[in-house]
Amino acid sequence: MEFSAIPTVLLTSSSEALSPVQVAQRRPESVFHPSVWGDHFLAYASADMAIAASWWWKDLDVAGKLPFARDRLVEMYFWILGVYEPHYILAIRNLTKVMCLTSIIDDMYDASNATIEELVLFNDAIQRWEVSALDQLPDYMKLVYQTVLDTFNIIEDEMAKQGRSYGVEYAKSALKDLVGVYCKEAKWYHEGYVPSMDEHWPVALLSCGYQAVSTISFIGMGELATKEAFDWVSSNPLIVQGSSVICRLIDDVVGHKIL
């Protein structure tokens, strides 16, 4: 058979199967129809509408108020669908929100016109996690910071109803660590400092976000999200370390510019 005669779908499937790292999102490739999704169809549809209509995303007005940031709501939602089984609707919604905010913060440190002084102030505010820290921030950072606080307050209220609010403290700590390394990388860039590989690598593994995502992903997972589970995932076990290495290297390969 000539190569050109092989069906495109077969070529695509073969290429993906032979890839050493599987990055394709399988669940959205399914036919999105009640007959396929069964009882979970309405739950997913409700989650879709709840996320799309959420006040926090509309009020952010990413394109208008935060033009430096990528509007990644749909992208993040479809990515996060691959993290959970269909019945973890609350976890899907929570992680989607937090990941969208994390993406905006990442862009703020990478792509905005913020001064290093402003970026340090934002990191200080995140580490403090207090409403009073708003006063020290420029207006666009106030919007992001207030949304972070409000979003986590809502998540904490939801978890308190289940008697599982303890998980939110782990999530806050993970976000603090992530923003902390964003700030460290920003300082290096603004100072023109080139760290050694030994100095850069642990920071780079944290800044890829997988350790934070792994911890935050337990929020809303019901009986699975015990305090012991949070202790385990926040200890950076080998599976999280390995995932972070893969994520970091893939991100660096994709983002590499040949001079």
PDB file of C-alpha atoms in Angstrom:
ATOM      1  CA  MET A   1       0.000   0.000   0.000  1.00  0.00           C
ATOM      2  CA  GLU A   2       1.275   3.440  -0.864  1.00  0.00           C
ATOM      3  CA  PHE A   3       1.829   5.783   2.069  1.00  0.00           C
ATOM      4  CA  SER A   4      -0.598   8.320   0.608  1.00  0.00           C
ATOM      5  CA  ALA A   5      -3.350   5.690   0.579  1.00  0.00           C
ATOM      6  CA  ILE A   6      -3.239   5.095   4.339  1.00  0.00           C
ATOM      7  CA  PRO A   7      -6.249   6.754   6.028  1.00  0.00           C
ATOM      8  CA  THR A   8      -5.366   9.943   7.892  1.00  0.00           C
ATOM      9  CA  VAL A   9      -7.035   8.734  11.080  1.00  0.00           C
ATOM     10  CA  LEU A  10      -4.840   5.607  11.051  1.00  0.00           C
ATOM     11  CA  LEU A  11      -1.687   7.646  10.534  1.00  0.00           C
ATOM     12  CA  THR A  12      -2.649   9.946  13.395  1.00  0.00           C
ATOM     13  CA  SER A  13      -3.453   7.065  15.738  1.00  0.00           C
ATOM     14  CA  SER A  14      -0.209   5.279  14.880  1.00  0.00           C
ATOM     15  CA  SER A  15       1.844   8.417  15.428  1.00  0.00           C
ATOM     16  CA  GLU A  16       0.238   9.028  18.816  1.00  0.00           C
ATOM     17  CA  ALA A  17       0.670   5.395  19.863  1.00  0.00           C
ATOM     18  CA  LEU A  18       4.386   5.494  19.051  1.00  0.00           C
ATOM     19  CA  SER A  19       4.958   8.799  20.830  1.00  0.00           C
ATOM     20  CA  PRO A  20       7.090   8.323  23.982  1.00  0.00           C
ATOM     21  CA  VAL A  21       4.989  10.868  25.881  1.00  0.00           C
ATOM     22  CA  GLN A  22       1.214  10.804  25.560  1.00  0.00           C
ATOM     23  CA  VAL A  23      -0.167  14.333  25.683  1.00  0.00           C
ATOM     24  CA  ALA A  24      -3.406  13.942  23.722  1.00  0.00           C
ATOM     25  CA  GLN A  25      -6.649  14.535  25.586  1.00  0.00           C
ATOM     26  CA  ARG A  26      -8.793  11.451  25.099  1.00  0.00           C
ATOM     27  CA  ARG A  27     -12.029  12.241  26.874  1.00  0.00           C
ATOM     28  CA  PRO A  28     -13.026  15.289  24.754  1.00  0.00           C
ATOM     29  CA  GLU A  29     -12.357  13.185  21.643  1.00  0.00           C
ATOM     30  CA  SER A  30     -15.378  11.066  22.585  1.00  0.00           C
ATOM     31  CA  VAL A  31     -18.722  11.897  21.051  1.00  0.00           C
ATOM     32  CA  PHE A  32     -20.294  14.402  23.436  1.00  0.00           C
ATOM     33  CA  HIS A  33     -23.759  12.907  23.518  1.00  0.00           C
ATOM     34  CA  PRO A  34     -26.011  11.661  26.360  1.00  0.00           C
ATOM     35  CA  SER A  35     -25.873   8.123  24.975  1.00  0.00           C
ATOM     36  CA  VAL A  36     -22.098   8.130  25.439  1.00  0.00           C
ATOM     37  CA  TRP A  37     -21.848   9.966  28.760  1.00  0.00           C
ATOM     38  CA  GLY A  38     -24.883   8.382  30.399  1.00  0.00           C
ATOM     39  CA  ASP A  39     -25.924   9.773  33.771  1.00  0.00           C
ATOM     40  CA  HIS A  40     -22.919  12.080  33.859  1.00  0.00           C
ATOM     41  CA  PHE A  41     -24.005  14.085  30.809  1.00  0.00           C
ATOM     42  CA  LEU A  42     -26.254  16.503  32.702  1.00  0.00           C
ATOM     43  CA  ALA A  43     -23.676  16.875  35.456  1.00  0.00           C
ATOM     44  CA  TYR A  44     -21.001  17.823  32.935  1.00  0.00           C
ATOM     45  CA  ALA A  45     -23.374  20.155  31.120  1.00  0.00           C
ATOM     46  CA  SER A  46     -24.203  21.843  34.425  1.00  0.00           C
ATOM     47  CA  ALA A  47     -20.511  22.188  35.228  1.00  0.00           C
ATOM     48  CA  ASP A  48     -19.916  23.718  31.790  1.00  0.00           C
ATOM     49  CA  MET A  49     -22.590  26.333  32.345  1.00  0.00           C
ATOM     50  CA  ALA A  50     -21.513  27.017  35.922  1.00  0.00           C
ATOM     51  CA  ILE A  51     -17.923  27.663  34.862  1.00  0.00           C
ATOM     52  CA  ALA A  52     -18.797  29.707  31.781  1.00  0.00           C
ATOM     53  CA  ALA A  53     -21.279  31.882  33.676  1.00  0.00           C
ATOM     54  CA  SER A  54     -19.189  32.304  36.823  1.00  0.00           C
ATOM     55  CA  TRP A  55     -18.944  35.832  38.130  1.00  0.00           C
ATOM     56  CA  TRP A  56     -15.241  35.499  38.785  1.00  0.00           C
ATOM     57  CA  TRP A  57     -14.359  34.962  35.136  1.00  0.00           C
ATOM     58  CA  LYS A  58     -16.736  37.584  33.757  1.00  0.00           C
ATOM     59  CA  ASP A  59     -15.559  40.177  36.252  1.00  0.00           C
ATOM     60  CA  LEU A  60     -11.936  39.489  35.417  1.00  0.00           C
ATOM     61  CA  ASP A  61     -12.557  40.550  31.792  1.00  0.00           C
ATOM     62  CA  VAL A  62      -9.178  39.179  30.772  1.00  0.00           C
ATOM     63  CA  ALA A  63      -9.102  40.759  27.318  1.00  0.00           C
ATOM     64  CA  GLY A  64     -10.134  44.193  28.573  1.00  0.00           C
ATOM     65  CA  LYS A  65      -8.495  44.470  31.994  1.00  0.00           C
ATOM     66  CA  LEU A  66      -5.598  42.026  31.710  1.00  0.00           C
ATOM     67  CA  PRO A  67      -4.512  42.226  28.051  1.00  0.00           C
ATOM     68  CA  PHE A  68      -1.134  40.609  28.781  1.00  0.00           C
ATOM     69  CA  ALA A  69      -2.812  37.380  29.920  1.00  0.00           C
ATOM     70  CA  ARG A  70      -4.090  34.464  27.879  1.00  0.00           C
ATOM     71  CA  ASP A  71      -7.819  33.783  28.112  1.00  0.00           C
ATOM     72  CA  ARG A  72      -7.561  30.035  28.747  1.00  0.00           C
ATOM     73  CA  LEU A  73     -10.865  29.090  30.390  1.00  0.00           C
ATOM     74  CA  VAL A  74     -11.947  26.615  27.711  1.00  0.00           C
ATOM     75  CA  GLU A  75      -8.425  25.239  27.265  1.00  0.00           C
ATOM     76  CA  MET A  76      -7.984  24.676  30.987  1.00  0.00           C
ATOM     77  CA  TYR A  77     -11.397  23.088  31.373  1.00  0.00           C
ATOM     78  CA  PHE A  78     -10.795  20.536  28.634  1.00  0.00           C
ATOM     79  CA  TRP A  79      -7.322  19.791  29.961  1.00  0.00           C
ATOM     80  CA  ILE A  80      -8.679  19.221  33.464  1.00  0.00           C
ATOM     81  CA  LEU A  81     -11.390  16.873  32.169  1.00  0.00           C
ATOM     82  CA  GLY A  82      -8.565  14.399  31.689  1.00  0.00           C
ATOM     83  CA  VAL A  83      -7.600  14.561  35.359  1.00  0.00           C
ATOM     84  CA  TYR A  84     -10.801  13.186  36.872  1.00  0.00           C
ATOM     85  CA  GLU A  85     -13.485  10.574  36.533  1.00  0.00           C
ATOM     86  CA  PRO A  86     -16.812  12.164  35.488  1.00  0.00           C
ATOM     87  CA  HIS A  87     -18.424  12.211  38.935  1.00  0.00           C
ATOM     88  CA  TYR A  88     -15.847  14.586  40.446  1.00  0.00           C
ATOM     89  CA  ILE A  89     -17.734  17.640  39.219  1.00  0.00           C
ATOM     90  CA  LEU A  90     -16.808  19.857  42.177  1.00  0.00           C
ATOM     91  CA  ALA A  91     -13.123  19.024  41.820  1.00  0.00           C
ATOM     92  CA  ILE A  92     -13.245  19.768  38.080  1.00  0.00           C
ATOM     93  CA  ARG A  93     -14.812  23.157  38.722  1.00  0.00           C
ATOM     94  CA  ASN A  94     -12.407  24.077  41.513  1.00  0.00           C
ATOM     95  CA  LEU A  95      -9.254  23.061  39.666  1.00  0.00           C
ATOM     96  CA  THR A  96     -10.417  24.844  36.508  1.00  0.00           C
ATOM     97  CA  LYS A  97     -10.837  28.078  38.435  1.00  0.00           C
ATOM     98  CA  VAL A  98      -7.508  27.843  40.221  1.00  0.00           C
ATOM     99  CA  MET A  99      -5.610  26.861  37.083  1.00  0.00           C
ATOM    100  CA  CYS A 100      -7.083  29.775  35.125  1.00  0.00           C
ATOM    101  CA  LEU A 101      -5.951  32.147  37.866  1.00  0.00           C
ATOM    102  CA  THR A 102      -2.541  30.493  38.026  1.00  0.00           C
ATOM    103  CA  SER A 103      -2.164  30.960  34.275  1.00  0.00           C
ATOM    104  CA  ILE A 104      -2.943  34.664  34.622  1.00  0.00           C
ATOM    105  CA  ILE A 105      -0.379  35.010  37.420  1.00  0.00           C
ATOM    106  CA  ASP A 106       2.174  33.152  35.297  1.00  0.00           C
ATOM    107  CA  ASP A 107       1.555  35.572  32.429  1.00  0.00           C
ATOM    108  CA  MET A 108       1.798  38.499  34.816  1.00  0.00           C
ATOM    109  CA  TYR A 109       5.313  37.412  35.752  1.00  0.00           C
ATOM    110  CA  ASP A 110       6.313  36.467  32.199  1.00  0.00           C
ATOM    111  CA  ALA A 111       4.494  38.703  29.755  1.00  0.00           C
ATOM    112  CA  SER A 112       3.251  41.845  31.483  1.00  0.00           C
ATOM    113  CA  ASN A 113       4.980  45.205  31.697  1.00  0.00           C
ATOM    114  CA  ALA A 114       5.117  44.951  35.476  1.00  0.00           C
ATOM    115  CA  THR A 115       8.232  46.218  37.191  1.00  0.00           C
ATOM    116  CA  ILE A 116      10.192  43.848  39.369  1.00  0.00           C
ATOM    117  CA  GLU A 117       9.141  45.962  42.353  1.00  0.00           C
ATOM    118  CA  GLU A 118       5.468  45.327  41.525  1.00  0.00           C
ATOM    119  CA  LEU A 119       6.068  41.616  41.043  1.00  0.00           C
ATOM    120  CA  VAL A 120       7.806  41.395  44.412  1.00  0.00           C
ATOM    121  CA  LEU A 121       4.862  43.194  46.019  1.00  0.00           C
ATOM    122  CA  PHE A 122       2.427  40.707  44.494  1.00  0.00           C
ATOM    123  CA  ASN A 123       4.457  37.792  45.803  1.00  0.00           C
ATOM    124  CA  ASP A 124       4.559  39.406  49.241  1.00  0.00           C
ATOM    125  CA  ALA A 125       0.769  39.793  49.129  1.00  0.00           C
ATOM    126  CA  ILE A 126       0.264  36.135  48.192  1.00  0.00           C
ATOM    127  CA  GLN A 127       2.564  35.011  51.003  1.00  0.00           C
ATOM    128  CA  ARG A 128       0.604  37.154  53.483  1.00  0.00           C
ATOM    129  CA  TRP A 129      -2.815  36.098  52.122  1.00  0.00           C
ATOM    130  CA  GLU A 130      -4.591  39.053  53.707  1.00  0.00           C
ATOM    131  CA  VAL A 131      -7.132  41.505  52.310  1.00  0.00           C
ATOM    132  CA  SER A 132      -5.056  44.368  53.727  1.00  0.00           C
ATOM    133  CA  ALA A 133      -2.284  43.476  51.257  1.00  0.00           C
ATOM    134  CA  LEU A 134      -4.452  44.926  48.467  1.00  0.00           C
ATOM    135  CA  ASP A 135      -3.417  48.442  49.414  1.00  0.00           C
ATOM    136  CA  GLN A 136       0.161  47.917  48.257  1.00  0.00           C
ATOM    137  CA  LEU A 137      -0.728  46.660  44.764  1.00  0.00           C
ATOM    138  CA  PRO A 138      -1.337  48.477  41.457  1.00  0.00           C
ATOM    139  CA  ASP A 139      -4.928  48.331  40.203  1.00  0.00           C
ATOM    140  CA  TYR A 140      -4.589  45.435  37.761  1.00  0.00           C
ATOM    141  CA  MET A 141      -2.831  43.338  40.405  1.00  0.00           C
ATOM    142  CA  LYS A 142      -5.550  44.208  42.900  1.00  0.00           C
ATOM    143  CA  LEU A 143      -8.078  42.647  40.539  1.00  0.00           C
ATOM    144  CA  VAL A 144      -6.115  39.405  40.280  1.00  0.00           C
ATOM    145  CA  TYR A 145      -5.292  39.250  43.984  1.00  0.00           C
ATOM    146  CA  GLN A 146      -8.865  39.919  45.102  1.00  0.00           C
ATOM    147  CA  THR A 147     -10.144  37.245  42.723  1.00  0.00           C
ATOM    148  CA  VAL A 148      -7.667  34.740  44.152  1.00  0.00           C
ATOM    149  CA  LEU A 149      -8.838  35.480  47.699  1.00  0.00           C
ATOM    150  CA  ASP A 150     -12.526  35.370  46.756  1.00  0.00           C
ATOM    151  CA  THR A 151     -12.172  32.136  44.797  1.00  0.00           C
ATOM    152  CA  PHE A 152     -10.388  30.355  47.619  1.00  0.00           C
ATOM    153  CA  ASN A 153     -12.942  31.663  50.134  1.00  0.00           C
ATOM    154  CA  ILE A 154     -15.739  30.133  48.068  1.00  0.00           C
ATOM    155  CA  ILE A 155     -13.860  26.842  47.757  1.00  0.00           C
ATOM    156  CA  GLU A 156     -13.209  26.840  51.502  1.00  0.00           C
ATOM    157  CA  ASP A 157     -16.914  27.401  52.232  1.00  0.00           C
ATOM    158  CA  GLU A 158     -17.806  24.484  49.944  1.00  0.00           C
ATOM    159  CA  MET A 159     -15.270  22.217  51.610  1.00  0.00           C
ATOM    160  CA  ALA A 160     -16.372  23.269  55.108  1.00  0.00           C
ATOM    161  CA  LYS A 161     -19.852  21.941  54.337  1.00  0.00           C
ATOM    162  CA  GLN A 162     -18.229  18.549  53.764  1.00  0.00           C
ATOM    163  CA  GLY A 163     -16.003  18.824  56.825  1.00  0.00           C
ATOM    164  CA  ARG A 164     -12.931  18.940  54.588  1.00  0.00           C
ATOM    165  CA  SER A 165     -11.796  22.554  54.751  1.00  0.00           C
ATOM    166  CA  TYR A 166      -8.334  21.399  55.868  1.00  0.00           C
ATOM    167  CA  GLY A 167      -7.456  20.735  52.231  1.00  0.00           C
ATOM    168  CA  VAL A 168      -7.697  24.413  51.335  1.00  0.00           C
ATOM    169  CA  GLU A 169      -4.689  25.253  53.506  1.00  0.00           C
ATOM    170  CA  TYR A 170      -2.610  22.760  51.535  1.00  0.00           C
ATOM    171  CA  ALA A 171      -3.835  24.361  48.303  1.00  0.00           C
ATOM    172  CA  LYS A 172      -2.956  27.846  49.541  1.00  0.00           C
ATOM    173  CA  SER A 173       0.504  26.674  50.529  1.00  0.00           C
ATOM    174  CA  ALA A 174       1.011  25.127  47.087  1.00  0.00           C
ATOM    175  CA  LEU A 175       0.005  28.369  45.373  1.00  0.00           C
ATOM    176  CA  LYS A 176       2.300  30.380  47.642  1.00  0.00           C
ATOM    177  CA  ASP A 177       5.214  28.134  46.690  1.00  0.00           C
ATOM    178  CA  LEU A 178       4.375  28.474  42.999  1.00  0.00           C
ATOM    179  CA  VAL A 179       4.154  32.269  43.044  1.00  0.00           C
ATOM    180  CA  GLY A 180       7.340  32.360  45.100  1.00  0.00           C
ATOM    181  CA  VAL A 181       9.334  30.627  42.360  1.00  0.00           C
ATOM    182  CA  TYR A 182       7.666  32.773  39.691  1.00  0.00           C
ATOM    183  CA  CYS A 183       9.042  35.751  41.583  1.00  0.00           C
ATOM    184  CA  LYS A 184      12.505  34.211  41.918  1.00  0.00           C
ATOM    185  CA  GLU A 185      12.670  33.591  38.162  1.00  0.00           C
ATOM    186  CA  ALA A 186      11.494  37.156  37.515  1.00  0.00           C
ATOM    187  CA  LYS A 187      14.257  38.510  39.751  1.00  0.00           C
ATOM    188  CA  TRP A 188      16.852  36.478  37.878  1.00  0.00           C
ATOM    189  CA  TYR A 189      15.567  37.820  34.571  1.00  0.00           C
ATOM    190  CA  HIS A 190      15.433  41.463  35.638  1.00  0.00           C
ATOM    191  CA  GLU A 191      18.889  41.253  37.211  1.00  0.00           C
ATOM    192  CA  GLY A 192      20.362  39.534  34.156  1.00  0.00           C
ATOM    193  CA  TYR A 193      21.448  36.676  36.387  1.00  0.00           C
ATOM    194  CA  VAL A 194      22.060  33.248  34.853  1.00  0.00           C
ATOM    195  CA  PRO A 195      21.802  30.571  37.554  1.00  0.00           C
ATOM    196  CA  SER A 196      23.730  27.336  37.464  1.00  0.00           C
ATOM    197  CA  MET A 197      21.844  24.184  36.522  1.00  0.00           C
ATOM    198  CA  ASP A 198      21.952  23.027  40.135  1.00  0.00           C
ATOM    199  CA  GLU A 199      20.395  26.308  41.249  1.00  0.00           C
ATOM    200  CA  HIS A 200      17.897  26.545  38.415  1.00  0.00           C
ATOM    201  CA  TRP A 201      16.557  22.976  38.290  1.00  0.00           C
ATOM    202  CA  PRO A 202      14.640  22.804  41.618  1.00  0.00           C
ATOM    203  CA  VAL A 203      13.102  26.205  40.891  1.00  0.00           C
ATOM    204  CA  ALA A 204      12.177  25.143  37.356  1.00  0.00           C
ATOM    205  CA  LEU A 205      10.516  21.962  38.616  1.00  0.00           C
ATOM    206  CA  LEU A 206       8.311  24.012  40.928  1.00  0.00           C
ATOM    207  CA  SER A 207       7.525  26.707  38.370  1.00  0.00           C
ATOM    208  CA  CYS A 208       6.175  24.179  35.865  1.00  0.00           C
ATOM    209  CA  GLY A 209       3.227  23.971  38.256  1.00  0.00           C
ATOM    210  CA  TYR A 210       2.745  20.218  38.531  1.00  0.00           C
ATOM    211  CA  GLN A 211       3.426  20.050  42.249  1.00  0.00           C
ATOM    212  CA  ALA A 212       0.844  22.768  42.873  1.00  0.00           C
ATOM    213  CA  VAL A 213      -1.656  21.191  40.474  1.00  0.00           C
ATOM    214  CA  SER A 214      -1.226  17.780  42.091  1.00  0.00           C
ATOM    215  CA  THR A 215      -2.014  19.185  45.525  1.00  0.00           C
ATOM    216  CA  ILE A 216      -4.899  21.407  44.451  1.00  0.00           C
ATOM    217  CA  SER A 217      -6.436  18.594  42.374  1.00  0.00           C
ATOM    218  CA  PHE A 218      -7.448  16.767  45.560  1.00  0.00           C
ATOM    219  CA  ILE A 219      -9.827  19.581  46.543  1.00  0.00           C
ATOM    220  CA  GLY A 220     -13.380  18.339  46.024  1.00  0.00           C
ATOM    221  CA  MET A 221     -12.553  14.641  45.680  1.00  0.00           C
ATOM    222  CA  GLY A 222     -14.678  13.664  48.660  1.00  0.00           C
ATOM    223  CA  GLU A 223     -13.572  10.691  50.730  1.00  0.00           C
ATOM    224  CA  LEU A 224     -10.352  10.306  48.754  1.00  0.00           C
ATOM    225  CA  ALA A 225      -9.196  13.751  49.864  1.00  0.00           C
ATOM    226  CA  THR A 226      -8.175  12.837  53.404  1.00  0.00           C
ATOM    227  CA  LYS A 227      -5.634  14.770  55.416  1.00  0.00           C
ATOM    228  CA  GLU A 228      -3.260  11.850  54.890  1.00  0.00           C
ATOM    229  CA  ALA A 229      -3.702  12.186  51.122  1.00  0.00           C
ATOM    230  CA  PHE A 230      -2.828  15.879  51.275  1.00  0.00           C
ATOM    231  CA  ASP A 231       0.175  15.156  53.495  1.00  0.00           C
ATOM    232  CA  TRP A 232       1.358  12.617  50.935  1.00  0.00           C
ATOM    233  CA  VAL A 233       0.904  14.700  47.786  1.00  0.00           C
ATOM    234  CA  SER A 234       2.340  17.853  49.359  1.00  0.00           C
ATOM    235  CA  SER A 235       5.475  15.921  50.350  1.00  0.00           C
ATOM    236  CA  ASN A 236       6.425  15.853  46.648  1.00  0.00           C
ATOM    237  CA  PRO A 237       6.447  12.052  46.213  1.00  0.00           C
ATOM    238  CA  LEU A 238       8.317  10.398  43.363  1.00  0.00           C
ATOM    239  CA  ILE A 239       5.293  10.291  41.047  1.00  0.00           C
ATOM    240  CA  VAL A 240       4.884  14.067  41.378  1.00  0.00           C
ATOM    241  CA  GLN A 241       8.616  14.600  40.914  1.00  0.00           C
ATOM    242  CA  GLY A 242       8.572  12.492  37.758  1.00  0.00           C
ATOM    243  CA  SER A 243       5.524  14.299  36.383  1.00  0.00           C
ATOM    244  CA  SER A 244       7.208  17.628  37.082  1.00  0.00           C
ATOM    245  CA  VAL A 245      10.342  16.591  35.196  1.00  0.00           C
ATOM    246  CA  ILE A 246       8.296  15.514  32.154  1.00  0.00           C
ATOM    247  CA  CYS A 247       6.230  18.710  32.226  1.00  0.00           C
ATOM    248  CA  ARG A 248       9.284  20.936  32.639  1.00  0.00           C
ATOM    249  CA  LEU A 249      11.190  19.337  29.774  1.00  0.00           C
ATOM    250  CA  ILE A 250       8.191  19.366  27.423  1.00  0.00           C
ATOM    251  CA  ASP A 251       7.515  23.029  28.228  1.00  0.00           C
ATOM    252  CA  ASP A 252      11.156  23.931  27.658  1.00  0.00           C
ATOM    253  CA  VAL A 253      11.305  22.070  24.339  1.00  0.00           C
ATOM    254  CA  VAL A 254       8.122  23.758  23.102  1.00  0.00           C
ATOM    255  CA  GLY A 255       9.212  27.182  24.322  1.00  0.00           C
ATOM    256  CA  HIS A 256      12.812  26.945  23.104  1.00  0.00           C
ATOM    257  CA  LYS A 257      13.837  29.561  20.563  1.00  0.00           C
ATOM    258  CA  ILE A 258      16.658  28.822  18.169  1.00  0.00           C
ATOM    259  CA  LEU A 259      18.815  31.922  17.968  1.00  0.00           C
TER     260      LEU A 259
END
